């Protein structure tokens, strides 16, 4: 299987733009379409020709550039069938549990409701890649806007059970802000301390803090660690369910 090249860059302050390109066929997908100008610049910088836009969810900061990019490049827009009326220009729909063939790279569509009802993640198992949109962030997770806390927890639980060496690409560069909250609920976790330090050095050097691996997040991200005894003790939820601990973490983060 030909390799995938990935180019990641910032859009609209703190959104990530991502281009994914198959070396064999030259097919090139944008993961979401946050902003036209930086995506066009990325296409010029790489010399890649946009053929697909793979959408994680309907929020404006993930779909705003779809009409312009589609008009200019004729890219095929692929989105969750359940959200196809809320996303402009959809050419092809997918459903959770299906796989989508991107230039020979099979992407498993993972149902990740919670941030929005129709949110999906794109998991390219053979390439050890997952694009999680606004469900999981490094050291954090998305706000629970359209779904329930239980749904969001089940979505995160699905993601944390992917192979540990899977590289995670997220919708936003929120790592440093997330680290500040995470350290208030899990201050003695050496993996979190190390990740926070590493992310801070990356930002100081003008680099991006993503991708990160599932294994690293499982060690450092409190939202993936509701089973952890120290976190439970700090929240006063020693005997609660994982979903209840997650919900309390998310409520505290909302108020942080
Ligand atoms: Fe969002």
PDB file of C-alpha atoms and ligand atoms in Angstrom:
ATOM      1  CA  UNK A   1       0.000   0.000   0.000  1.00  0.00           C
ATOM      2  CA  UNK A   2       1.475   3.388  -0.966  1.00  0.00           C
ATOM      3  CA  UNK A   3       2.291   5.684   1.891  1.00  0.00           C
ATOM      4  CA  UNK A   4       0.285   8.668   3.007  1.00  0.00           C
ATOM      5  CA  UNK A   5       1.872  12.078   3.387  1.00  0.00           C
ATOM      6  CA  UNK A   6       0.317  14.409   5.927  1.00  0.00           C
ATOM      7  CA  UNK A   7       0.557  18.178   6.123  1.00  0.00           C
ATOM      8  CA  UNK A   8      -0.864  19.890   9.202  1.00  0.00           C
ATOM      9  CA  UNK A   9      -1.224  23.646   9.698  1.00  0.00           C
ATOM     10  CA  UNK A  10      -3.273  26.193  11.618  1.00  0.00           C
ATOM     11  CA  UNK A  11      -6.463  27.867  10.401  1.00  0.00           C
ATOM     12  CA  UNK A  12      -8.627  30.550  12.114  1.00  0.00           C
ATOM     13  CA  UNK A  13      -6.378  30.961  15.181  1.00  0.00           C
ATOM     14  CA  UNK A  14      -6.589  27.498  16.719  1.00  0.00           C
ATOM     15  CA  UNK A  15      -8.228  25.121  14.224  1.00  0.00           C
ATOM     16  CA  UNK A  16      -6.025  22.503  12.615  1.00  0.00           C
ATOM     17  CA  UNK A  17      -6.081  22.107   8.867  1.00  0.00           C
ATOM     18  CA  UNK A  18      -4.902  18.716   7.637  1.00  0.00           C
ATOM     19  CA  UNK A  19      -4.105  17.480   4.142  1.00  0.00           C
ATOM     20  CA  UNK A  20      -3.675  13.779   3.551  1.00  0.00           C
ATOM     21  CA  UNK A  21      -2.131  12.615   0.291  1.00  0.00           C
ATOM     22  CA  UNK A  22      -1.706   9.154  -1.185  1.00  0.00           C
ATOM     23  CA  UNK A  23       1.649   8.917  -2.942  1.00  0.00           C
ATOM     24  CA  UNK A  24       0.519   6.284  -5.422  1.00  0.00           C
ATOM     25  CA  UNK A  25      -2.564   7.965  -6.862  1.00  0.00           C
ATOM     26  CA  UNK A  26      -1.875  11.572  -5.753  1.00  0.00           C
ATOM     27  CA  UNK A  27      -5.392  11.672  -4.256  1.00  0.00           C
ATOM     28  CA  UNK A  28      -5.431  14.375  -1.590  1.00  0.00           C
ATOM     29  CA  UNK A  29      -8.021  14.819   1.145  1.00  0.00           C
ATOM     30  CA  UNK A  30      -8.607  17.757   3.452  1.00  0.00           C
ATOM     31  CA  UNK A  31      -9.867  16.670   6.839  1.00  0.00           C
ATOM     32  CA  UNK A  32     -12.625  19.248   7.342  1.00  0.00           C
ATOM     33  CA  UNK A  33     -12.398  22.681   5.750  1.00  0.00           C
ATOM     34  CA  UNK A  34     -11.989  25.336   8.443  1.00  0.00           C
ATOM     35  CA  UNK A  35     -10.716  28.240   6.330  1.00  0.00           C
ATOM     36  CA  UNK A  36     -10.083  28.773   2.640  1.00  0.00           C
ATOM     37  CA  UNK A  37      -6.872  30.826   2.537  1.00  0.00           C
ATOM     38  CA  UNK A  38      -4.622  28.628   4.708  1.00  0.00           C
ATOM     39  CA  UNK A  39      -5.851  25.496   2.927  1.00  0.00           C
ATOM     40  CA  UNK A  40      -5.130  27.044  -0.483  1.00  0.00           C
ATOM     41  CA  UNK A  41      -1.698  28.086   0.797  1.00  0.00           C
ATOM     42  CA  UNK A  42      -1.042  24.544   2.022  1.00  0.00           C
ATOM     43  CA  UNK A  43      -2.039  23.162  -1.392  1.00  0.00           C
ATOM     44  CA  UNK A  44       0.352  25.600  -3.089  1.00  0.00           C
ATOM     45  CA  UNK A  45       3.169  24.830  -0.632  1.00  0.00           C
ATOM     46  CA  UNK A  46       2.852  21.074  -1.109  1.00  0.00           C
ATOM     47  CA  UNK A  47       1.890  21.074  -4.782  1.00  0.00           C
ATOM     48  CA  UNK A  48      -0.898  18.603  -3.953  1.00  0.00           C
ATOM     49  CA  UNK A  49      -4.229  18.671  -5.798  1.00  0.00           C
ATOM     50  CA  UNK A  50      -7.314  18.516  -3.624  1.00  0.00           C
ATOM     51  CA  UNK A  51      -9.608  15.610  -4.536  1.00  0.00           C
ATOM     52  CA  UNK A  52     -11.596  14.939  -1.326  1.00  0.00           C
ATOM     53  CA  UNK A  53     -12.936  16.689   1.763  1.00  0.00           C
ATOM     54  CA  UNK A  54     -13.639  14.260   4.605  1.00  0.00           C
ATOM     55  CA  UNK A  55     -15.901  15.879   7.201  1.00  0.00           C
ATOM     56  CA  UNK A  56     -16.031  15.104  10.949  1.00  0.00           C
ATOM     57  CA  UNK A  57     -18.986  17.310  11.954  1.00  0.00           C
ATOM     58  CA  UNK A  58     -21.186  20.204  10.928  1.00  0.00           C
ATOM     59  CA  UNK A  59     -19.803  23.107  12.989  1.00  0.00           C
ATOM     60  CA  UNK A  60     -19.010  26.172  10.934  1.00  0.00           C
ATOM     61  CA  UNK A  61     -15.311  26.181  11.838  1.00  0.00           C
ATOM     62  CA  UNK A  62     -15.040  22.743  10.181  1.00  0.00           C
ATOM     63  CA  UNK A  63     -17.108  23.316   7.039  1.00  0.00           C
ATOM     64  CA  UNK A  64     -16.830  27.035   6.210  1.00  0.00           C
ATOM     65  CA  UNK A  65     -14.456  26.561   3.274  1.00  0.00           C
ATOM     66  CA  UNK A  66     -16.272  23.613   1.666  1.00  0.00           C
ATOM     67  CA  UNK A  67     -18.202  25.636  -0.974  1.00  0.00           C
ATOM     68  CA  UNK A  68     -15.132  27.597  -2.145  1.00  0.00           C
ATOM     69  CA  UNK A  69     -12.790  24.584  -2.194  1.00  0.00           C
ATOM     70  CA  UNK A  70     -15.356  22.463  -3.970  1.00  0.00           C
ATOM     71  CA  UNK A  71     -15.984  25.148  -6.578  1.00  0.00           C
ATOM     72  CA  UNK A  72     -12.277  25.643  -7.277  1.00  0.00           C
ATOM     73  CA  UNK A  73     -11.002  22.047  -7.130  1.00  0.00           C
ATOM     74  CA  UNK A  74     -14.080  19.915  -7.711  1.00  0.00           C
ATOM     75  CA  UNK A  75     -13.223  17.991  -4.552  1.00  0.00           C
ATOM     76  CA  UNK A  76     -15.627  15.263  -3.474  1.00  0.00           C
ATOM     77  CA  UNK A  77     -17.244  16.011  -0.086  1.00  0.00           C
ATOM     78  CA  UNK A  78     -17.814  12.954   2.101  1.00  0.00           C
ATOM     79  CA  UNK A  79     -19.807  13.241   5.342  1.00  0.00           C
ATOM     80  CA  UNK A  80     -21.990  11.343   7.773  1.00  0.00           C
ATOM     81  CA  UNK A  81     -25.380  10.627   6.218  1.00  0.00           C
ATOM     82  CA  UNK A  82     -27.070  11.732   9.464  1.00  0.00           C
ATOM     83  CA  UNK A  83     -25.579  15.222   9.093  1.00  0.00           C
ATOM     84  CA  UNK A  84     -25.691  15.592   5.319  1.00  0.00           C
ATOM     85  CA  UNK A  85     -28.379  18.285   5.498  1.00  0.00           C
ATOM     86  CA  UNK A  86     -26.271  20.405   7.854  1.00  0.00           C
ATOM     87  CA  UNK A  87     -23.114  20.196   5.710  1.00  0.00           C
ATOM     88  CA  UNK A  88     -22.874  21.989   2.339  1.00  0.00           C
ATOM     89  CA  UNK A  89     -22.076  20.247  -0.940  1.00  0.00           C
ATOM     90  CA  UNK A  90     -22.088  16.637   0.251  1.00  0.00           C
ATOM     91  CA  UNK A  91     -21.403  14.253  -2.669  1.00  0.00           C
ATOM     92  CA  UNK A  92     -21.171  10.970  -0.835  1.00  0.00           C
ATOM     93  CA  UNK A  93     -22.405   9.849   2.562  1.00  0.00           C
ATOM     94  CA  UNK A  94     -20.998   7.324   5.008  1.00  0.00           C
ATOM     95  CA  UNK A  95     -22.450   5.762   8.118  1.00  0.00           C
ATOM     96  CA  UNK A  96     -20.803   4.715  11.361  1.00  0.00           C
ATOM     97  CA  UNK A  97     -19.563   1.159  11.135  1.00  0.00           C
ATOM     98  CA  UNK A  98     -18.929   1.418   7.389  1.00  0.00           C
ATOM     99  CA  UNK A  99     -15.515   1.715   5.814  1.00  0.00           C
ATOM    100  CA  UNK A 100     -14.674   4.326   3.224  1.00  0.00           C
ATOM    101  CA  UNK A 101     -12.035   3.642   0.594  1.00  0.00           C
ATOM    102  CA  UNK A 102      -9.755   6.668   0.221  1.00  0.00           C
ATOM    103  CA  UNK A 103      -7.353   5.803  -2.609  1.00  0.00           C
ATOM    104  CA  UNK A 104      -6.955   2.260  -1.288  1.00  0.00           C
ATOM    105  CA  UNK A 105      -6.673   3.328   2.352  1.00  0.00           C
ATOM    106  CA  UNK A 106      -9.629   1.920   4.237  1.00  0.00           C
ATOM    107  CA  UNK A 107     -11.111   4.385   6.714  1.00  0.00           C
ATOM    108  CA  UNK A 108     -13.386   2.971   9.388  1.00  0.00           C
ATOM    109  CA  UNK A 109     -16.147   5.430  10.286  1.00  0.00           C
ATOM    110  CA  UNK A 110     -16.393   5.562  14.080  1.00  0.00           C
ATOM    111  CA  UNK A 111     -19.562   6.904  15.665  1.00  0.00           C
ATOM    112  CA  UNK A 112     -18.504   9.635  18.123  1.00  0.00           C
ATOM    113  CA  UNK A 113     -21.657  11.530  19.184  1.00  0.00           C
ATOM    114  CA  UNK A 114     -21.592  13.962  22.108  1.00  0.00           C
ATOM    115  CA  UNK A 115     -19.965  17.144  20.807  1.00  0.00           C
ATOM    116  CA  UNK A 116     -22.589  16.973  18.035  1.00  0.00           C
ATOM    117  CA  UNK A 117     -25.161  14.288  17.268  1.00  0.00           C
ATOM    118  CA  UNK A 118     -23.643  13.281  13.935  1.00  0.00           C
ATOM    119  CA  UNK A 119     -19.965  13.556  14.808  1.00  0.00           C
ATOM    120  CA  UNK A 120     -17.738  10.858  13.286  1.00  0.00           C
ATOM    121  CA  UNK A 121     -14.045   9.973  13.469  1.00  0.00           C
ATOM    122  CA  UNK A 122     -12.091   8.656  10.482  1.00  0.00           C
ATOM    123  CA  UNK A 123      -9.869   5.735  11.476  1.00  0.00           C
ATOM    124  CA  UNK A 124      -7.306   4.498   8.945  1.00  0.00           C
ATOM    125  CA  UNK A 125      -6.308   1.333  10.769  1.00  0.00           C
ATOM    126  CA  UNK A 126      -3.602   0.143   8.370  1.00  0.00           C
ATOM    127  CA  UNK A 127      -1.992   3.576   8.396  1.00  0.00           C
ATOM    128  CA  UNK A 128      -2.298   3.838  12.204  1.00  0.00           C
ATOM    129  CA  UNK A 129      -4.113   7.170  11.898  1.00  0.00           C
ATOM    130  CA  UNK A 130      -7.288   8.630  13.344  1.00  0.00           C
ATOM    131  CA  UNK A 131      -8.908  11.998  12.676  1.00  0.00           C
ATOM    132  CA  UNK A 132     -11.106  12.775  15.667  1.00  0.00           C
ATOM    133  CA  UNK A 133     -12.439  16.287  14.958  1.00  0.00           C
ATOM    134  CA  UNK A 134     -13.733  17.895  18.150  1.00  0.00           C
ATOM    135  CA  UNK A 135     -14.319  14.687  20.146  1.00  0.00           C
ATOM    136  CA  UNK A 136     -10.816  14.220  21.563  1.00  0.00           C
ATOM    137  CA  UNK A 137      -8.135  16.856  22.013  1.00  0.00           C
ATOM    138  CA  UNK A 138      -4.670  16.352  23.400  1.00  0.00           C
ATOM    139  CA  UNK A 139      -5.086  16.433  27.200  1.00  0.00           C
ATOM    140  CA  UNK A 140      -8.768  17.322  26.763  1.00  0.00           C
ATOM    141  CA  UNK A 141     -11.984  16.620  24.903  1.00  0.00           C
ATOM    142  CA  UNK A 142     -14.688  18.564  23.104  1.00  0.00           C
ATOM    143  CA  UNK A 143     -17.597  20.259  24.818  1.00  0.00           C
ATOM    144  CA  UNK A 144     -20.725  18.157  25.068  1.00  0.00           C
ATOM    145  CA  UNK A 145     -23.102  20.301  23.024  1.00  0.00           C
ATOM    146  CA  UNK A 146     -25.722  18.125  21.322  1.00  0.00           C
ATOM    147  CA  UNK A 147     -25.353  14.788  23.061  1.00  0.00           C
ATOM    148  CA  UNK A 148     -25.344  13.485  26.629  1.00  0.00           C
ATOM    149  CA  UNK A 149     -22.345  13.032  28.912  1.00  0.00           C
ATOM    150  CA  UNK A 150     -22.865   9.251  28.653  1.00  0.00           C
ATOM    151  CA  UNK A 151     -22.740   9.389  24.851  1.00  0.00           C
ATOM    152  CA  UNK A 152     -19.581  11.492  24.913  1.00  0.00           C
ATOM    153  CA  UNK A 153     -17.949   9.081  27.334  1.00  0.00           C
ATOM    154  CA  UNK A 154     -18.792   6.105  25.085  1.00  0.00           C
ATOM    155  CA  UNK A 155     -17.300   7.991  22.123  1.00  0.00           C
ATOM    156  CA  UNK A 156     -14.062   8.667  24.011  1.00  0.00           C
ATOM    157  CA  UNK A 157     -13.986   5.070  25.244  1.00  0.00           C
ATOM    158  CA  UNK A 158     -14.118   3.879  21.613  1.00  0.00           C
ATOM    159  CA  UNK A 159     -11.202   6.130  20.711  1.00  0.00           C
ATOM    160  CA  UNK A 160      -9.066   5.169  23.705  1.00  0.00           C
ATOM    161  CA  UNK A 161      -9.422   1.502  22.725  1.00  0.00           C
ATOM    162  CA  UNK A 162      -7.769   2.012  19.332  1.00  0.00           C
ATOM    163  CA  UNK A 163      -4.226   0.575  19.034  1.00  0.00           C
ATOM    164  CA  UNK A 164      -1.804   2.567  21.184  1.00  0.00           C
ATOM    165  CA  UNK A 165       0.474   3.501  18.286  1.00  0.00           C
ATOM    166  CA  UNK A 166      -2.392   5.173  16.375  1.00  0.00           C
ATOM    167  CA  UNK A 167      -1.502   8.793  15.616  1.00  0.00           C
ATOM    168  CA  UNK A 168      -4.289  11.187  16.602  1.00  0.00           C
ATOM    169  CA  UNK A 169      -5.099  14.353  14.647  1.00  0.00           C
ATOM    170  CA  UNK A 170      -7.602  16.694  16.343  1.00  0.00           C
ATOM    171  CA  UNK A 171      -9.686  19.677  15.310  1.00  0.00           C
ATOM    172  CA  UNK A 172      -8.029  22.244  17.571  1.00  0.00           C
ATOM    173  CA  UNK A 173      -4.671  23.280  18.999  1.00  0.00           C
ATOM    174  CA  UNK A 174      -5.841  23.443  22.610  1.00  0.00           C
ATOM    175  CA  UNK A 175      -3.088  21.406  24.260  1.00  0.00           C
ATOM    176  CA  UNK A 176      -1.611  24.083  26.524  1.00  0.00           C
ATOM    177  CA  UNK A 177      -4.965  25.314  27.836  1.00  0.00           C
ATOM    178  CA  UNK A 178      -6.026  21.699  28.352  1.00  0.00           C
ATOM    179  CA  UNK A 179      -2.793  20.986  30.239  1.00  0.00           C
ATOM    180  CA  UNK A 180      -3.559  23.747  32.723  1.00  0.00           C
ATOM    181  CA  UNK A 181      -6.888  22.147  33.625  1.00  0.00           C
ATOM    182  CA  UNK A 182      -5.578  18.568  33.513  1.00  0.00           C
ATOM    183  CA  UNK A 183      -2.880  19.409  36.056  1.00  0.00           C
ATOM    184  CA  UNK A 184      -5.559  20.564  38.526  1.00  0.00           C
ATOM    185  CA  UNK A 185      -7.248  17.131  38.544  1.00  0.00           C
ATOM    186  CA  UNK A 186      -4.211  14.860  38.053  1.00  0.00           C
ATOM    187  CA  UNK A 187      -1.228  16.888  39.324  1.00  0.00           C
ATOM    188  CA  UNK A 188       0.967  13.955  40.357  1.00  0.00           C
ATOM    189  CA  UNK A 189       0.810  12.082  37.043  1.00  0.00           C
ATOM    190  CA  UNK A 190       4.364  12.059  35.592  1.00  0.00           C
ATOM    191  CA  UNK A 191       3.100  11.290  32.062  1.00  0.00           C
ATOM    192  CA  UNK A 192       0.857  14.370  32.185  1.00  0.00           C
ATOM    193  CA  UNK A 193       3.642  16.533  33.594  1.00  0.00           C
ATOM    194  CA  UNK A 194       5.961  15.359  30.800  1.00  0.00           C
ATOM    195  CA  UNK A 195       3.381  15.909  28.057  1.00  0.00           C
ATOM    196  CA  UNK A 196       2.565  19.404  29.371  1.00  0.00           C
ATOM    197  CA  UNK A 197       6.263  20.289  29.405  1.00  0.00           C
ATOM    198  CA  UNK A 198       6.828  18.866  25.934  1.00  0.00           C
ATOM    199  CA  UNK A 199       3.792  20.723  24.505  1.00  0.00           C
ATOM    200  CA  UNK A 200       4.931  23.967  26.080  1.00  0.00           C
ATOM    201  CA  UNK A 201       8.398  23.569  24.480  1.00  0.00           C
ATOM    202  CA  UNK A 202       6.805  22.823  21.086  1.00  0.00           C
ATOM    203  CA  UNK A 203       4.669  25.958  21.222  1.00  0.00           C
ATOM    204  CA  UNK A 204       7.630  28.098  22.321  1.00  0.00           C
ATOM    205  CA  UNK A 205       9.566  26.763  19.329  1.00  0.00           C
ATOM    206  CA  UNK A 206       6.696  27.710  16.995  1.00  0.00           C
ATOM    207  CA  UNK A 207       5.692  24.106  16.347  1.00  0.00           C
ATOM    208  CA  UNK A 208       2.337  22.329  16.606  1.00  0.00           C
ATOM    209  CA  UNK A 209       1.643  19.941  19.503  1.00  0.00           C
ATOM    210  CA  UNK A 210      -0.155  17.320  17.378  1.00  0.00           C
ATOM    211  CA  UNK A 211      -0.215  14.527  16.357  1.00  0.00           C
ATOM    212  CA  UNK A 212      -0.008  12.517  19.528  1.00  0.00           C
ATOM    213  CA  UNK A 213      -0.536   8.777  20.002  1.00  0.00           C
ATOM    214  CA  UNK A 214      -3.493   7.069  21.637  1.00  0.00           C
ATOM    215  CA  UNK A 215      -1.060   5.455  24.105  1.00  0.00           C
ATOM    216  CA  UNK A 216       0.307   8.843  25.147  1.00  0.00           C
ATOM    217  CA  UNK A 217      -3.199  10.257  25.627  1.00  0.00           C
ATOM    218  CA  UNK A 218      -4.274   7.202  27.629  1.00  0.00           C
ATOM    219  CA  UNK A 219      -1.390   7.930  30.024  1.00  0.00           C
ATOM    220  CA  UNK A 220      -1.756  11.712  30.213  1.00  0.00           C
ATOM    221  CA  UNK A 221      -5.309  12.859  29.333  1.00  0.00           C
ATOM    222  CA  UNK A 222      -7.606  12.802  32.402  1.00  0.00           C
ATOM    223  CA  UNK A 223     -10.713  12.527  30.182  1.00  0.00           C
ATOM    224  CA  UNK A 224      -9.447   9.103  29.040  1.00  0.00           C
ATOM    225  CA  UNK A 225      -8.524   8.059  32.588  1.00  0.00           C
ATOM    226  CA  UNK A 226     -11.729   8.107  34.684  1.00  0.00           C
ATOM    227  CA  UNK A 227     -10.725   4.713  36.130  1.00  0.00           C
ATOM    228  CA  UNK A 228      -7.645   6.282  37.749  1.00  0.00           C
ATOM    229  CA  UNK A 229      -7.685   6.083  41.554  1.00  0.00           C
ATOM    230  CA  UNK A 230      -5.889   9.377  42.158  1.00  0.00           C
ATOM    231  CA  UNK A 231      -8.278  11.309  39.883  1.00  0.00           C
ATOM    232  CA  UNK A 232     -11.285   9.657  41.547  1.00  0.00           C
ATOM    233  CA  UNK A 233      -9.982  10.478  45.012  1.00  0.00           C
ATOM    234  CA  UNK A 234      -9.423  14.111  44.040  1.00  0.00           C
ATOM    235  CA  UNK A 235     -12.992  14.397  42.711  1.00  0.00           C
ATOM    236  CA  UNK A 236     -14.484  12.553  45.699  1.00  0.00           C
ATOM    237  CA  UNK A 237     -15.906   9.906  43.329  1.00  0.00           C
ATOM    238  CA  UNK A 238     -14.068   6.781  44.418  1.00  0.00           C
ATOM    239  CA  UNK A 239     -16.995   4.421  43.768  1.00  0.00           C
ATOM    240  CA  UNK A 240     -18.601   6.146  40.775  1.00  0.00           C
ATOM    241  CA  UNK A 241     -18.822   4.739  37.257  1.00  0.00           C
ATOM    242  CA  UNK A 242     -16.299   5.796  34.614  1.00  0.00           C
ATOM    243  CA  UNK A 243     -19.076   7.741  32.865  1.00  0.00           C
ATOM    244  CA  UNK A 244     -19.872   9.643  36.092  1.00  0.00           C
ATOM    245  CA  UNK A 245     -16.215  10.505  36.664  1.00  0.00           C
ATOM    246  CA  UNK A 246     -15.923  11.649  33.056  1.00  0.00           C
ATOM    247  CA  UNK A 247     -19.043  13.827  33.407  1.00  0.00           C
ATOM    248  CA  UNK A 248     -17.678  15.484  36.550  1.00  0.00           C
ATOM    249  CA  UNK A 249     -14.356  16.186  34.797  1.00  0.00           C
ATOM    250  CA  UNK A 250     -16.193  17.738  31.842  1.00  0.00           C
ATOM    251  CA  UNK A 251     -18.378  19.889  34.158  1.00  0.00           C
ATOM    252  CA  UNK A 252     -15.297  21.144  36.007  1.00  0.00           C
ATOM    253  CA  UNK A 253     -13.552  21.937  32.744  1.00  0.00           C
ATOM    254  CA  UNK A 254     -16.605  23.925  31.570  1.00  0.00           C
ATOM    255  CA  UNK A 255     -16.334  26.079  34.690  1.00  0.00           C
ATOM    256  CA  UNK A 256     -12.517  26.314  34.666  1.00  0.00           C
TER     257      UNK A 256
HETATM  258 FE1  LIG B   1     -17.018  21.591  16.798  1.00  0.00          FE
END
